[in-house]
Structure formats: structure tokens, C-alpha cells
Short mmCIF file of C-alpha atoms and ligand atoms in Angstrom, two decimals:
data_model
loop_
_atom_site.label_atom_id
_atom_site.label_comp_id
_atom_site.label_asym_id
_atom_site.label_seq_id
_atom_site.Cartn_x
_atom_site.Cartn_y
_atom_site.Cartn_z
CA UNK A 1 -44.06 -19.96 6.66
CA UNK A 2 -46.79 -21.39 8.84
CA UNK A 3 -46.68 -21.40 12.59
CA UNK A 4 -45.29 -18.79 14.88
CA UNK A 5 -41.64 -18.09 14.64
CA UNK A 6 -39.91 -18.27 17.94
CA UNK A 7 -37.57 -15.50 18.60
CA UNK A 8 -34.81 -15.52 21.03
CA UNK A 9 -33.70 -12.70 23.15
CA UNK A 10 -30.48 -12.07 24.79
CA UNK A 11 -29.92 -10.34 28.03
CA UNK A 12 -26.86 -9.78 30.05
CA UNK A 13 -26.81 -7.38 32.93
CA UNK A 14 -23.72 -5.82 34.45
CA UNK A 15 -23.24 -6.86 38.00
CA UNK A 16 -22.65 -3.53 39.72
CA UNK A 17 -26.26 -2.34 39.77
CA UNK A 18 -28.22 -5.46 40.72
CA UNK A 19 -25.81 -6.27 43.51
CA UNK A 20 -27.89 -3.95 45.62
CA UNK A 21 -30.70 -6.46 45.17
CA UNK A 22 -29.78 -7.91 48.52
CA UNK A 23 -33.01 -8.11 50.37
CA UNK A 24 -33.31 -8.04 54.12
CA UNK A 25 -29.63 -8.11 54.77
CA UNK A 26 -27.80 -6.22 57.42
CA UNK A 27 -25.84 -4.01 55.03
CA UNK A 28 -23.61 -2.59 57.74
CA UNK A 29 -22.31 -6.12 58.27
CA UNK A 30 -21.83 -6.85 54.55
CA UNK A 31 -18.53 -5.43 53.22
CA UNK A 32 -19.59 -5.82 49.59
CA UNK A 33 -22.82 -3.89 50.15
CA UNK A 34 -20.78 -1.19 51.92
CA UNK A 35 -18.43 -0.95 48.98
CA UNK A 36 -21.27 -0.51 46.48
CA UNK A 37 -22.96 2.04 48.69
CA UNK A 38 -19.78 4.11 48.90
CA UNK A 39 -19.25 3.93 45.12
CA UNK A 40 -22.84 4.50 44.05
CA UNK A 41 -23.39 7.66 42.00
CA UNK A 42 -26.50 8.44 44.02
CA UNK A 43 -27.21 8.30 47.70
CA UNK A 44 -28.14 4.90 49.14
CA UNK A 45 -30.01 4.72 52.41
CA UNK A 46 -31.31 1.86 54.48
CA UNK A 47 -34.95 1.88 55.40
CA UNK A 48 -36.79 -0.91 57.21
CA UNK A 49 -33.85 -3.23 56.59
CA UNK A 50 -33.92 -2.57 52.84
CA UNK A 51 -31.60 -0.51 50.70
CA UNK A 52 -33.08 2.31 48.59
CA UNK A 53 -31.71 4.91 46.25
CA UNK A 54 -32.50 8.47 47.25
CA UNK A 55 -33.05 10.55 44.13
CA UNK A 56 -33.48 14.29 43.99
CA UNK A 57 -35.76 15.14 41.06
CA UNK A 58 -35.42 18.87 41.66
CA UNK A 59 -38.91 19.15 43.09
CA UNK A 60 -38.88 16.33 45.60
CA UNK A 61 -36.70 13.56 46.95
CA UNK A 62 -37.82 10.10 46.00
CA UNK A 63 -36.86 6.72 47.41
CA UNK A 64 -36.45 4.09 44.71
CA UNK A 65 -36.14 0.33 45.23
CA UNK A 66 -33.26 -1.40 43.43
CA UNK A 67 -35.83 -3.92 42.14
CA UNK A 68 -37.65 -1.07 40.38
CA UNK A 69 -34.42 0.06 38.75
CA UNK A 70 -33.81 -3.49 37.50
CA UNK A 71 -37.39 -3.64 36.17
CA UNK A 72 -36.90 -0.37 34.30
CA UNK A 73 -33.69 -1.66 32.73
CA UNK A 74 -35.49 -4.84 31.64
CA UNK A 75 -38.40 -2.81 30.23
CA UNK A 76 -35.99 -0.75 28.21
CA UNK A 77 -34.27 -3.91 26.90
CA UNK A 78 -37.64 -5.35 25.94
CA UNK A 79 -38.58 -2.20 24.07
CA UNK A 80 -35.25 -2.25 22.20
CA UNK A 81 -35.55 -5.95 21.37
CA UNK A 82 -39.11 -5.54 20.10
CA UNK A 83 -38.18 -2.65 17.87
CA UNK A 84 -35.12 -4.47 16.45
CA UNK A 85 -36.96 -7.74 15.88
CA UNK A 86 -40.20 -6.15 14.76
CA UNK A 87 -42.13 -8.61 16.89
CA UNK A 88 -43.21 -9.00 20.47
CA UNK A 89 -40.97 -11.86 21.58
CA UNK A 90 -41.04 -12.20 25.33
CA UNK A 91 -39.15 -15.39 26.10
CA UNK A 92 -35.80 -14.77 27.75
CA UNK A 93 -32.87 -16.45 29.33
CA UNK A 94 -31.25 -14.14 31.86
CA UNK A 95 -27.60 -14.50 32.77
CA UNK A 96 -26.36 -13.79 36.28
CA UNK A 97 -22.85 -13.50 37.70
CA UNK A 98 -21.73 -16.73 39.38
CA UNK A 99 -21.39 -15.06 42.78
CA UNK A 100 -25.04 -13.99 42.88
CA UNK A 101 -26.83 -15.54 45.83
CA UNK A 102 -30.23 -17.20 45.56
CA UNK A 103 -31.98 -14.05 46.76
CA UNK A 104 -30.25 -11.80 44.25
CA UNK A 105 -30.99 -14.29 41.48
CA UNK A 106 -34.66 -14.51 42.30
CA UNK A 107 -34.93 -10.72 42.67
CA UNK A 108 -33.45 -10.35 39.19
CA UNK A 109 -35.78 -13.02 37.76
CA UNK A 110 -38.78 -11.30 39.35
CA UNK A 111 -37.72 -7.93 37.96
CA UNK A 112 -37.57 -9.46 34.45
CA UNK A 113 -41.02 -10.98 35.00
CA UNK A 114 -42.40 -7.63 36.20
CA UNK A 115 -41.13 -6.03 32.99
CA UNK A 116 -43.27 -8.48 30.99
CA UNK A 117 -40.68 -11.11 30.14
CA UNK A 118 -41.33 -14.82 30.31
CA UNK A 119 -38.16 -16.02 32.04
CA UNK A 120 -37.28 -19.45 30.66
CA UNK A 121 -34.25 -19.85 32.88
CA UNK A 122 -31.53 -18.02 34.77
CA UNK A 123 -28.06 -19.26 33.92
CA UNK A 124 -24.62 -18.39 35.22
CA UNK A 125 -22.42 -16.19 33.06
CA UNK A 126 -19.49 -18.63 32.77
CA UNK A 127 -21.87 -21.37 31.54
CA UNK A 128 -23.29 -18.95 28.95
CA UNK A 129 -19.73 -18.17 27.82
CA UNK A 130 -19.05 -21.89 27.23
CA UNK A 131 -22.34 -22.33 25.38
CA UNK A 132 -21.51 -19.40 23.08
CA UNK A 133 -18.48 -21.34 21.82
CA UNK A 134 -20.31 -24.67 21.78
CA UNK A 135 -17.78 -26.11 24.23
CA UNK A 136 -18.69 -29.69 25.16
CA UNK A 137 -21.60 -29.60 22.68
CA UNK A 138 -20.05 -30.93 19.47
CA UNK A 139 -17.90 -33.66 21.04
CA UNK A 140 -19.87 -34.47 24.16
CA UNK A 141 -17.49 -37.12 25.42
CA UNK A 142 -14.25 -36.41 27.19
CA UNK A 143 -13.27 -34.14 30.01
CA UNK A 144 -11.63 -30.74 29.82
CA UNK A 145 -11.03 -27.62 31.89
CA UNK A 146 -11.86 -24.15 30.65
CA UNK A 147 -10.89 -20.80 32.14
CA UNK A 148 -13.53 -18.09 31.62
CA UNK A 149 -11.95 -14.64 31.81
CA UNK A 150 -14.48 -11.83 32.07
CA UNK A 151 -13.24 -8.26 32.37
CA UNK A 152 -16.29 -6.02 32.55
CA UNK A 153 -16.75 -2.33 33.28
CA UNK A 154 -16.15 -2.51 37.00
CA UNK A 155 -15.02 -6.01 37.88
CA UNK A 156 -12.92 -9.00 36.87
CA UNK A 157 -14.57 -12.42 37.22
CA UNK A 158 -12.60 -15.58 36.66
CA UNK A 159 -13.99 -19.12 36.68
CA UNK A 160 -12.47 -22.52 36.09
CA UNK A 161 -15.10 -24.82 34.59
CA UNK A 162 -14.91 -28.56 34.19
CA UNK A 163 -16.62 -29.85 31.06
CA UNK A 164 -17.49 -33.52 31.27
CA UNK A 165 -19.76 -35.30 28.78
CA UNK A 166 -21.39 -32.01 27.83
CA UNK A 167 -22.04 -31.04 31.46
CA UNK A 168 -20.55 -27.92 33.00
CA UNK A 169 -19.33 -27.69 36.57
CA UNK A 170 -17.75 -24.67 38.23
CA UNK A 171 -14.55 -25.78 40.00
CA UNK A 172 -13.59 -22.40 41.41
CA UNK A 173 -14.17 -18.71 40.90
CA UNK A 174 -12.62 -15.42 41.83
CA UNK A 175 -14.06 -11.93 41.52
CA UNK A 176 -12.03 -8.74 41.92
CA UNK A 177 -13.96 -5.51 42.23
CA UNK A 178 -10.84 -3.40 42.04
CA UNK A 179 -10.26 -3.84 38.33
CA UNK A 180 -12.42 -3.22 35.26
CA UNK A 181 -12.72 -1.13 32.11
CA UNK A 182 -13.43 1.99 34.19
CA UNK A 183 -9.99 1.70 35.82
CA UNK A 184 -8.26 1.69 32.43
CA UNK A 185 -10.21 4.80 31.39
CA UNK A 186 -9.42 6.48 34.69
CA UNK A 187 -5.69 5.74 34.35
CA UNK A 188 -5.66 7.31 30.89
CA UNK A 189 -7.66 10.35 32.09
CA UNK A 190 -5.16 10.91 34.93
CA UNK A 191 -2.35 10.81 32.38
CA UNK A 192 -4.15 13.37 30.18
CA UNK A 193 -4.57 15.62 33.21
CA UNK A 194 -0.83 15.40 33.93
CA UNK A 195 -0.04 16.23 30.28
CA UNK A 196 -2.35 19.25 30.46
CA UNK A 197 -0.59 20.35 33.63
CA UNK A 198 2.83 19.92 32.01
CA UNK A 199 1.79 22.06 29.03
CA UNK A 200 -0.37 24.71 30.67
CA UNK A 201 0.76 24.68 34.31
CA UNK A 202 -2.69 24.08 35.60
CA UNK A 203 -3.92 21.03 37.50
CA UNK A 204 -7.52 20.19 36.50
CA UNK A 205 -7.73 17.13 38.76
CA UNK A 206 -9.82 18.97 41.32
CA UNK A 207 -12.26 20.22 38.68
CA UNK A 208 -15.10 17.72 38.26
CA UNK A 209 -16.32 19.19 34.97
CA UNK A 210 -12.89 19.16 33.35
CA UNK A 211 -12.22 15.63 34.61
CA UNK A 212 -15.54 14.46 33.15
CA UNK A 213 -14.45 15.80 29.74
CA UNK A 214 -11.10 14.03 30.07
CA UNK A 215 -12.83 10.77 31.08
CA UNK A 216 -15.04 10.93 27.97
CA UNK A 217 -12.06 11.59 25.75
CA UNK A 218 -10.04 8.81 27.45
CA UNK A 219 -12.91 6.36 26.97
CA UNK A 220 -13.00 6.99 23.21
CA UNK A 221 -9.20 6.83 22.93
CA UNK A 222 -9.10 3.55 24.90
CA UNK A 223 -11.51 1.95 22.43
CA UNK A 224 -9.49 3.20 19.42
CA UNK A 225 -6.27 1.85 20.90
CA UNK A 226 -7.67 -1.69 20.77
CA UNK A 227 -7.45 -1.53 16.96
CA UNK A 228 -5.10 1.37 16.20
CA UNK A 229 -1.51 2.15 17.13
CA UNK A 230 -2.29 5.65 18.39
CA UNK A 231 -5.28 7.76 19.29
CA UNK A 232 -5.94 11.46 19.38
CA UNK A 233 -7.57 13.06 22.41
CA UNK A 234 -9.03 16.46 21.74
CA UNK A 235 -11.01 18.37 24.35
CA UNK A 236 -12.61 21.63 23.37
CA UNK A 237 -12.17 24.33 26.02
CA UNK A 238 -10.95 22.05 28.78
CA UNK A 239 -10.15 24.85 31.19
CA UNK A 240 -10.69 28.60 30.84
CA UNK A 241 -11.17 28.36 27.08
CA UNK A 242 -7.93 26.41 26.60
CA UNK A 243 -8.34 23.48 24.17
CA UNK A 244 -6.35 20.33 24.82
CA UNK A 245 -4.90 18.23 22.01
CA UNK A 246 -2.79 15.17 22.72
CA UNK A 247 -1.82 11.94 20.95
CA UNK A 248 -1.49 8.75 22.96
CA UNK A 249 0.32 5.76 21.49
CA UNK A 250 -0.69 2.21 22.27
CA UNK A 251 2.74 1.66 23.81
CA UNK A 252 2.15 4.58 26.20
CA UNK A 253 -1.27 3.25 27.15
CA UNK A 254 0.19 -0.20 27.83
CA UNK A 255 2.92 1.27 29.99
CA UNK A 256 0.44 3.36 32.00
CA UNK A 257 -1.83 0.38 32.52
CA UNK A 258 0.81 -2.22 33.32
CA UNK A 259 -0.13 -2.30 37.05
CA UNK A 260 -3.70 -3.14 35.95
CA UNK A 261 -2.49 -5.86 33.57
CA UNK A 262 -0.43 -7.30 36.41
CA UNK A 263 -3.51 -7.45 38.61
CA UNK A 264 -5.28 -9.48 35.91
CA UNK A 265 -2.49 -11.99 35.44
CA UNK A 266 -1.93 -12.22 39.20
CA UNK A 267 -5.65 -12.97 39.67
CA UNK A 268 -5.37 -15.81 37.12
CA UNK A 269 -2.33 -17.29 38.89
CA UNK A 270 -4.11 -16.99 42.22
CA UNK A 271 -7.20 -18.79 40.89
CA UNK A 272 -5.05 -21.62 39.48
CA UNK A 273 -3.32 -22.02 42.87
CA UNK A 274 -6.72 -21.98 44.58
CA UNK A 275 -7.92 -24.73 42.20
CA UNK A 276 -4.74 -26.78 42.65
CA UNK A 277 -4.02 -26.45 38.92
CA UNK A 278 -1.07 -25.43 36.81
CA UNK A 279 -1.46 -23.70 33.44
CA UNK A 280 -1.11 -27.13 31.77
CA UNK A 281 -4.37 -28.30 33.35
CA UNK A 282 -6.34 -25.68 31.38
CA UNK A 283 -7.43 -26.75 27.88
CA UNK A 284 -9.21 -23.61 26.68
CA UNK A 285 -9.57 -19.97 27.67
CA UNK A 286 -12.72 -18.00 26.82
CA UNK A 287 -12.50 -14.20 26.79
CA UNK A 288 -15.54 -12.11 27.60
CA UNK A 289 -16.38 -8.61 28.82
CA UNK A 290 -15.61 -5.58 26.63
CA UNK A 291 -12.25 -4.84 28.25
CA UNK A 292 -10.78 -8.20 27.26
CA UNK A 293 -10.50 -6.68 23.76
CA UNK A 294 -7.29 -4.91 24.87
CA UNK A 295 -4.55 -6.52 22.70
CA UNK A 296 -1.85 -6.39 25.38
CA UNK A 297 -4.09 -8.23 27.81
CA UNK A 298 -4.81 -10.95 25.27
CA UNK A 299 -1.06 -11.28 24.69
CA UNK A 300 -0.34 -11.63 28.40
CA UNK A 301 -3.02 -14.31 28.76
CA UNK A 302 -1.58 -16.15 25.75
CA UNK A 303 1.85 -16.01 27.40
CA UNK A 304 0.41 -17.58 30.55
CA UNK A 305 -1.17 -20.42 28.52
CA UNK A 306 1.13 -20.89 25.53
CA UNK A 307 -0.30 -24.26 24.53
CA UNK A 308 -3.99 -23.38 24.84
CA UNK A 309 -6.78 -22.22 22.51
CA UNK A 310 -7.62 -18.61 23.32
CA UNK A 311 -11.24 -18.19 22.21
CA UNK A 312 -11.77 -14.59 21.11
CA UNK A 313 -13.52 -14.76 17.73
CA UNK A 314 -16.87 -13.55 19.14
CA UNK A 315 -16.82 -9.86 20.18
CA UNK A 316 -16.16 -10.27 23.91
CA UNK A 317 -19.11 -8.20 25.12
CA UNK A 318 -21.46 -10.41 23.09
CA UNK A 319 -20.21 -13.80 24.28
CA UNK A 320 -22.50 -14.08 27.30
CA UNK A 321 -25.67 -12.80 25.55
CA UNK A 322 -25.03 -15.21 22.64
CA UNK A 323 -24.72 -18.08 25.14
CA UNK A 324 -28.05 -17.01 26.65
CA UNK A 325 -29.68 -16.99 23.21
CA UNK A 326 -28.34 -20.49 22.48
CA UNK A 327 -29.71 -21.73 25.80
CA UNK A 328 -33.07 -20.12 24.94
CA UNK A 329 -32.98 -21.89 21.58
CA UNK A 330 -32.43 -25.23 23.30
CA UNK A 331 -35.24 -24.59 25.79
CA UNK A 332 -37.72 -23.26 23.25
CA UNK A 333 -36.81 -26.06 20.84
CA UNK A 334 -37.70 -28.63 23.48
CA UNK A 335 -40.96 -27.00 24.41
CA UNK A 336 -42.26 -26.55 20.91
CA UNK A 337 -41.89 -30.07 19.53
CA UNK A 338 -45.66 -30.57 19.66
CA UNK A 339 -47.84 -28.17 17.70
CA UNK A 340 -45.45 -25.74 16.17
CA UNK A 341 -44.05 -26.94 12.92
CA UNK A 342 -40.93 -24.88 12.80
CA UNK A 343 -38.37 -23.61 15.19
CA UNK A 344 -36.17 -21.11 13.52
CA UNK A 345 -33.09 -19.55 14.89
CA UNK A 346 -31.90 -17.02 12.39
CA UNK A 347 -28.16 -16.98 12.43
CA UNK A 348 -25.20 -16.71 10.11
CA UNK A 349 -24.02 -20.03 8.70
CA UNK A 350 -20.37 -19.24 8.08
CA UNK A 351 -17.68 -17.10 9.61
CA UNK A 352 -17.44 -13.80 7.75
CA UNK A 353 -13.97 -12.28 7.88
CA UNK A 354 -12.22 -9.18 6.67
CA UNK A 355 -8.64 -9.20 5.44
CA UNK A 356 -6.12 -6.72 6.75
CA UNK A 357 -2.35 -6.46 6.88
CA UNK A 358 -0.38 -6.47 10.13
CA UNK A 359 2.78 -4.52 10.98
CA UNK A 360 5.03 -7.11 9.32
CA UNK A 361 3.07 -6.96 6.06
CA UNK A 362 1.46 -10.40 6.51
CA UNK A 363 -2.24 -10.98 5.86
CA UNK A 364 -4.35 -10.95 8.95
CA UNK A 365 -7.97 -12.02 9.07
CA UNK A 366 -10.45 -10.60 11.55
CA UNK A 367 -13.71 -12.43 12.16
CA UNK A 368 -16.59 -9.97 12.00
CA UNK A 369 -19.54 -12.35 12.11
CA UNK A 370 -18.64 -15.72 13.62
CA UNK A 371 -20.89 -18.52 12.42
CA UNK A 372 -23.95 -18.72 14.64
CA UNK A 373 -24.24 -14.94 15.07
CA UNK A 374 -27.94 -14.19 15.66
CA UNK A 375 -29.34 -12.01 12.87
CA UNK A 376 -29.85 -9.22 12.08
CA UNK A 377 -26.42 -8.02 13.17
CA UNK A 378 -24.30 -4.98 12.53
CA UNK A 379 -20.52 -4.56 12.78
CA UNK A 380 -18.03 -1.77 12.31
CA UNK A 381 -14.49 -2.23 11.20
CA UNK A 382 -11.76 0.35 10.63
CA UNK A 383 -9.26 -0.35 7.89
CA UNK A 384 -6.04 1.64 7.78
CA UNK A 385 -4.14 2.44 4.62
CA UNK A 386 -1.17 4.68 3.87
CA UNK A 387 -2.21 8.23 3.01
CA UNK A 388 -0.11 8.02 -0.18
CA UNK A 389 -2.34 5.49 -1.99
CA UNK A 390 -5.32 6.67 -4.01
CA UNK A 391 -7.46 3.54 -3.76
CA UNK A 392 -8.27 1.15 -0.96
CA UNK A 393 -9.92 -2.25 -1.23
CA UNK A 394 -11.85 -3.96 1.55
CA UNK A 395 -11.91 -7.72 0.98
CA UNK A 396 -14.45 -10.01 2.60
CA UNK A 397 -13.94 -13.72 3.09
CA UNK A 398 -16.09 -16.53 4.34
CA UNK A 399 -14.95 -19.65 6.11
CA UNK A 400 -16.55 -22.79 7.42
CA UNK A 401 -13.56 -23.98 9.40
CA UNK A 402 -12.80 -22.71 12.84
CA UNK A 403 -9.77 -20.38 12.79
CA UNK A 404 -8.25 -22.14 9.82
CA UNK A 405 -6.88 -19.56 7.41
CA UNK A 406 -6.57 -22.02 4.51
CA UNK A 407 -10.27 -22.49 4.09
CA UNK A 408 -11.07 -18.83 3.63
CA UNK A 409 -12.69 -17.91 0.33
CA UNK A 410 -13.08 -14.37 -0.92
CA UNK A 411 -16.66 -13.54 -1.84
CA UNK A 412 -16.83 -9.77 -2.09
CA UNK A 413 -14.83 -6.59 -2.16
CA UNK A 414 -15.50 -2.87 -1.95
CA UNK A 415 -13.08 -0.49 -3.66
CA UNK A 416 -12.76 3.18 -2.82
CA UNK A 417 -11.08 4.96 -5.76
CA UNK A 418 -9.69 8.38 -6.60
CA UNK A 419 -8.96 9.27 -3.03
CA UNK A 420 -7.09 12.53 -2.54
CA UNK A 421 -3.51 11.86 -1.47
CA UNK A 422 -2.80 12.63 2.13
CA UNK A 423 0.57 14.27 2.82
CA UNK A 424 1.55 12.09 5.72
CA UNK A 425 0.12 9.56 8.11
CA UNK A 426 -2.56 6.98 7.58
CA UNK A 427 -6.10 7.18 6.31
CA UNK A 428 -8.91 5.45 8.15
CA UNK A 429 -11.63 3.69 6.18
CA UNK A 430 -14.70 2.91 8.24
CA UNK A 431 -16.64 -0.14 7.06
CA UNK A 432 -20.15 -0.69 8.36
CA UNK A 433 -21.54 -4.17 7.70
CA UNK A 434 -25.15 -5.13 8.24
CA UNK A 435 -26.21 -8.74 7.86
CA UNK A 436 -29.95 -9.11 7.47
CA UNK A 437 -32.10 -11.95 8.60
CA UNK A 438 -32.05 -13.54 5.13
CA UNK A 439 -28.25 -13.69 5.25
CA UNK A 440 -27.70 -10.83 2.78
CA UNK A 441 -24.91 -8.47 3.66
CA UNK A 442 -24.78 -4.74 3.10
CA UNK A 443 -21.38 -3.10 3.25
CA UNK A 444 -20.66 0.63 3.31
CA UNK A 445 -17.09 1.96 3.27
CA UNK A 446 -16.37 5.60 4.06
CA UNK A 447 -13.05 7.43 3.92
CA UNK A 448 -13.02 9.28 7.24
CA UNK A 449 -11.04 12.23 5.86
CA UNK A 450 -13.00 13.05 2.71
CA UNK A 451 -16.34 11.39 3.43
CA UNK A 452 -16.08 9.53 0.10
CA UNK A 453 -18.22 6.45 0.27
CA UNK A 454 -19.06 3.21 -1.59
CA UNK A 455 -21.75 0.67 -0.77
CA UNK A 456 -22.54 -2.86 -1.98
CA UNK A 457 -25.08 -5.53 -1.14
CA UNK A 458 -24.16 -9.22 -1.36
CA UNK A 459 -26.76 -11.94 -1.42
CA UNK A 460 -25.18 -14.72 0.61
CA UNK A 461 -26.29 -18.07 -0.72
CA UNK A 462 -26.20 -20.31 2.32
C1 NAG B 1 -25.97 -5.23 61.84
O1 NAG B 1 -24.56 -5.45 61.91
C2 NAG B 1 -23.88 -4.55 62.79
C3 NAG B 1 -22.37 -4.76 62.65
O2 NAG B 1 -22.04 -6.13 62.64
C4 NAG B 1 -24.40 -4.78 64.24
O3 NAG B 1 -23.77 -3.87 65.12
C5 NAG B 1 -25.92 -4.53 64.24
O4 NAG B 1 -26.46 -4.83 65.53
C6 NAG B 1 -26.63 -5.43 63.19
N1 NAG B 1 -28.04 -5.04 63.09
C7 NAG B 1 -29.03 -5.92 63.07
C8 NAG B 1 -30.42 -5.37 62.97
O5 NAG B 1 -28.83 -7.14 63.11
C1 NAG B 2 -1.37 14.00 16.52
O1 NAG B 2 -1.08 13.21 15.39
C2 NAG B 2 -1.53 13.79 14.17
C3 NAG B 2 -1.30 12.78 13.05
O2 NAG B 2 -0.02 12.22 13.11
C4 NAG B 2 -0.79 15.12 13.94
O3 NAG B 2 -1.25 15.71 12.74
C5 NAG B 2 -1.07 16.05 15.12
O4 NAG B 2 -0.35 17.25 14.98
C6 NAG B 2 -0.71 15.36 16.44
N1 NAG B 2 -1.14 16.21 17.54
C7 NAG B 2 -0.33 16.53 18.54
C8 NAG B 2 -0.92 17.39 19.60
O5 NAG B 2 0.81 16.14 18.61
#
């Protein structure tokens, strides 16, 4: 292929760190700055009207500018992107939270520039989320309202967007800093501590080291509970050599976290009131941020908007970066019409799905690579099967239609045979799928109990 191939890069940055990029503000008068200072893991001091991190390296104390931290994060992202792509692509679209002020935005843009990126544009996260799903792009006429629900690590950001003739306008937004993925992990860790106390009569809540171990275990369990009905938490030598072993069911997790779920739904209701809307005025809901994976949360949002499309086929933590990449594609495509003979965006052409069975025994399809996924891409999927069966089959389907089960066509399967019977319980089969830039798909299935493994490669003709 002649001509340079343009490569697109995706960047999303969590909002808690760069929020300190407030330059020349009186931080004692800014409640949000105060909140971040009190929650920061390292000491923040104000010097000459600017906020700095004070870091103890063991030999000396250093003052570090937030801008330098942002630049380091961008440098690391650039390094990762270059090694994944095998090329030195430098064009980026950077996404910023909607509530970023002009100064914070430009500080972030400058940090990306200082890391060696060529910043094509800064766009708001809710716009990126709409772009990821092509909202307003395929049928550019007509008006609709979209709710963007983003539950990140430390905050919940809600936006109501009006889409009119392919143009996006933010009607209203609401950000809550008192709810995020970290709060769900913390709730679970507190529960584990109370279970430990019940069993061993010792309260570890005052012990930072023990709590850190419980937080790590809770984090892993929380992720498992998004796909499985129960999760095991095992902590080696939690306190005075005592191991801790505990199973948490999804129902238990949902009960523990119900105050957090209520905060989310209350925030949605509040935003609708603020916008002067009822649920019927919303036409689509886009889910983003890793914590919006939680099944119960998705159910509660569906209940609030029974008649609405809930868009969740793209892994929620990738929605905003994918939107940024699409924007970059549009911008680069425009700029390269003269001279360069090809603009290539490598992405999957069809939805790739895996078939599973839900509690009622009905087939359930899970989209692993939605069409338009930038390549190469890698996904993991855990398939559960009864321990009593000796073979398990992973079936892969492709589909051109959006969310329409009828159009799915099976194109590959991986069979694990002669598995040792398991006395009771379920067996977990971990499937790792890698789609290469040429569209070929490599699938490896491993039985988590025995380590037995099968791999296939499918050349996808599309
Ligand atoms: C910063 O704000 C505080 C509290 O509102 C006020 O007392 C102080 O004088 C302000 N400092 C400057 C330099 O404006
Ligand atoms: C957790 O569940 C597994 C599988 O059902 C079981 O083998 C194990 O004994 C349970 N652990 C505890 C502490 O209950």
C-alpha cells in the first residue's frame, strides 16, 4: 500500500487527577479544589498561587506540578500506543469531562502537546459517547434527546444531549463526586471486614495493611460479580497469619450497594427535573464508565426508561475512547484529501458475538467486538458450564444488524473435550479472543480448573 497510513489514537483521562489543573485559582475559595486536596493520596500544597504535589522520594521532598503529572501520563500512553501499533502515530483527539473549564482544558491540551502528541481537537466526553454509537450520524435529520450515563472510578457524570441534524448540544449536566466504582469496592471491603470480625472476633478496620488487602480482594470480586452469580474472596494471612475465605453472592452485593444504586437513579431523576423533562422525553441512553457494567444498575436504568434503547454493546470503559478515535478519523480524513491516497481506519466490519445460556435456559448473545471496533483488539469472556459435563463448546456468531438476534450466523466454535468431571458446582472456561488488524480472529479457551486448553484461528472474510 502506497502512502502513509494514518493511525488513530484514543485517549480518555479520568477526571480526578487533572482537576488539580486549575491554574491561578484561589483554592481556599474553591470547594471542589478543597475536596480533591483532602482526598489526594499525596500532600497538596499551594505555592505562589499554584497547587503542587509534595512527594517524598526517601532522600528529598520534591514539589511536582499537576501539569507535569498529566504530561507523564500522556507520555506513558504514547509509549503504549506506539508499542501496540508498531508505529509512531502522534495525532490525537483528547476527551475532557464536560465540566472542565477553559483553563483546565487548555492545560490538558498543553500537557498532551508537551508529551509529543499532535492534538487535533479536544472534545467533551458526552459528545464522544454519542459518536461511538454513531448517534445522529446515520440518519442526520430529525431531533432526539440522549442521556449519557457515565459512572467512572470516582464520580458519576450525567448529561442530557440534544441531537439535531447531526449536531450535538448539551442541554444539562450533573456531576456527583460522591459516587463511583471506588465506593462499590469500599462497600464490599467493609462487608468483608465485618464478616472477618464475625468469624474471628477481630476488627481489622483500623489496620491499613489488612484493609488494603480486603480492598484488592473486593475489587476483583466486584468485577467477577458483573458476569457471575457469586465470587470468592480469599485473602492469605489477613491478620496474624489468619487466612480469610468468603463467598459473596451477587444478591448480597446488590443488597449492600442498594444505597449507591439509589444515588444513581436519584441523580438521573434530578437531572430530568432540572432539564424540565420526563423519562418519555429521552429517546436513547448511552452507558459509559467501567462501573456501568454492574447488571443491577443497568436493570434499574432500564426500569426508569422502559421504552428506550439502552446502548451497552460497546464495553463501557471503551465508549469514550472509541468516540475520540472516530472523531480523529473524521478530522484526519478531512485533512488528508490532498496528497495521501488512502485513509485507512482498521476496524471490525461486523458484530462478533458469543452465545451463552441464561438462568432460564434461553440463548443469550453477548457482543464481544461491536462493528467498528478499532483493531487490533483483545477480549476476554468467561463461559460457565455445569461441572458434570465432560465437554464444553464455545460458539461464535457474527451479525450485521444492530441487536437483532435473528441475523446472527455461526461462523466458528471451539470445543474442549474429555474434561474431568467436577463433583459439584460450575466450571469456568476462560476464552481469550484476539482480532488482528487483518480481521483474523484467534481464540483460546482454557478450563480454569484443569488448565486444559484449545486454540483456533479463523480467517474472517470481510
Ligand atoms: C482566597 O479566598 C479566601 C476565602 O474566600 C480569602 O479569605 C482570601 O483572602 C483569598 N485570597 C486571595 C489571594 O484572594
Ligand atoms: C465457596 O464456594 C465454593 C464453591 O461453591 C466452595 O467450595 C467453598 O467451600 C466456599 N467457601 C466458603 C468459605 O464458603
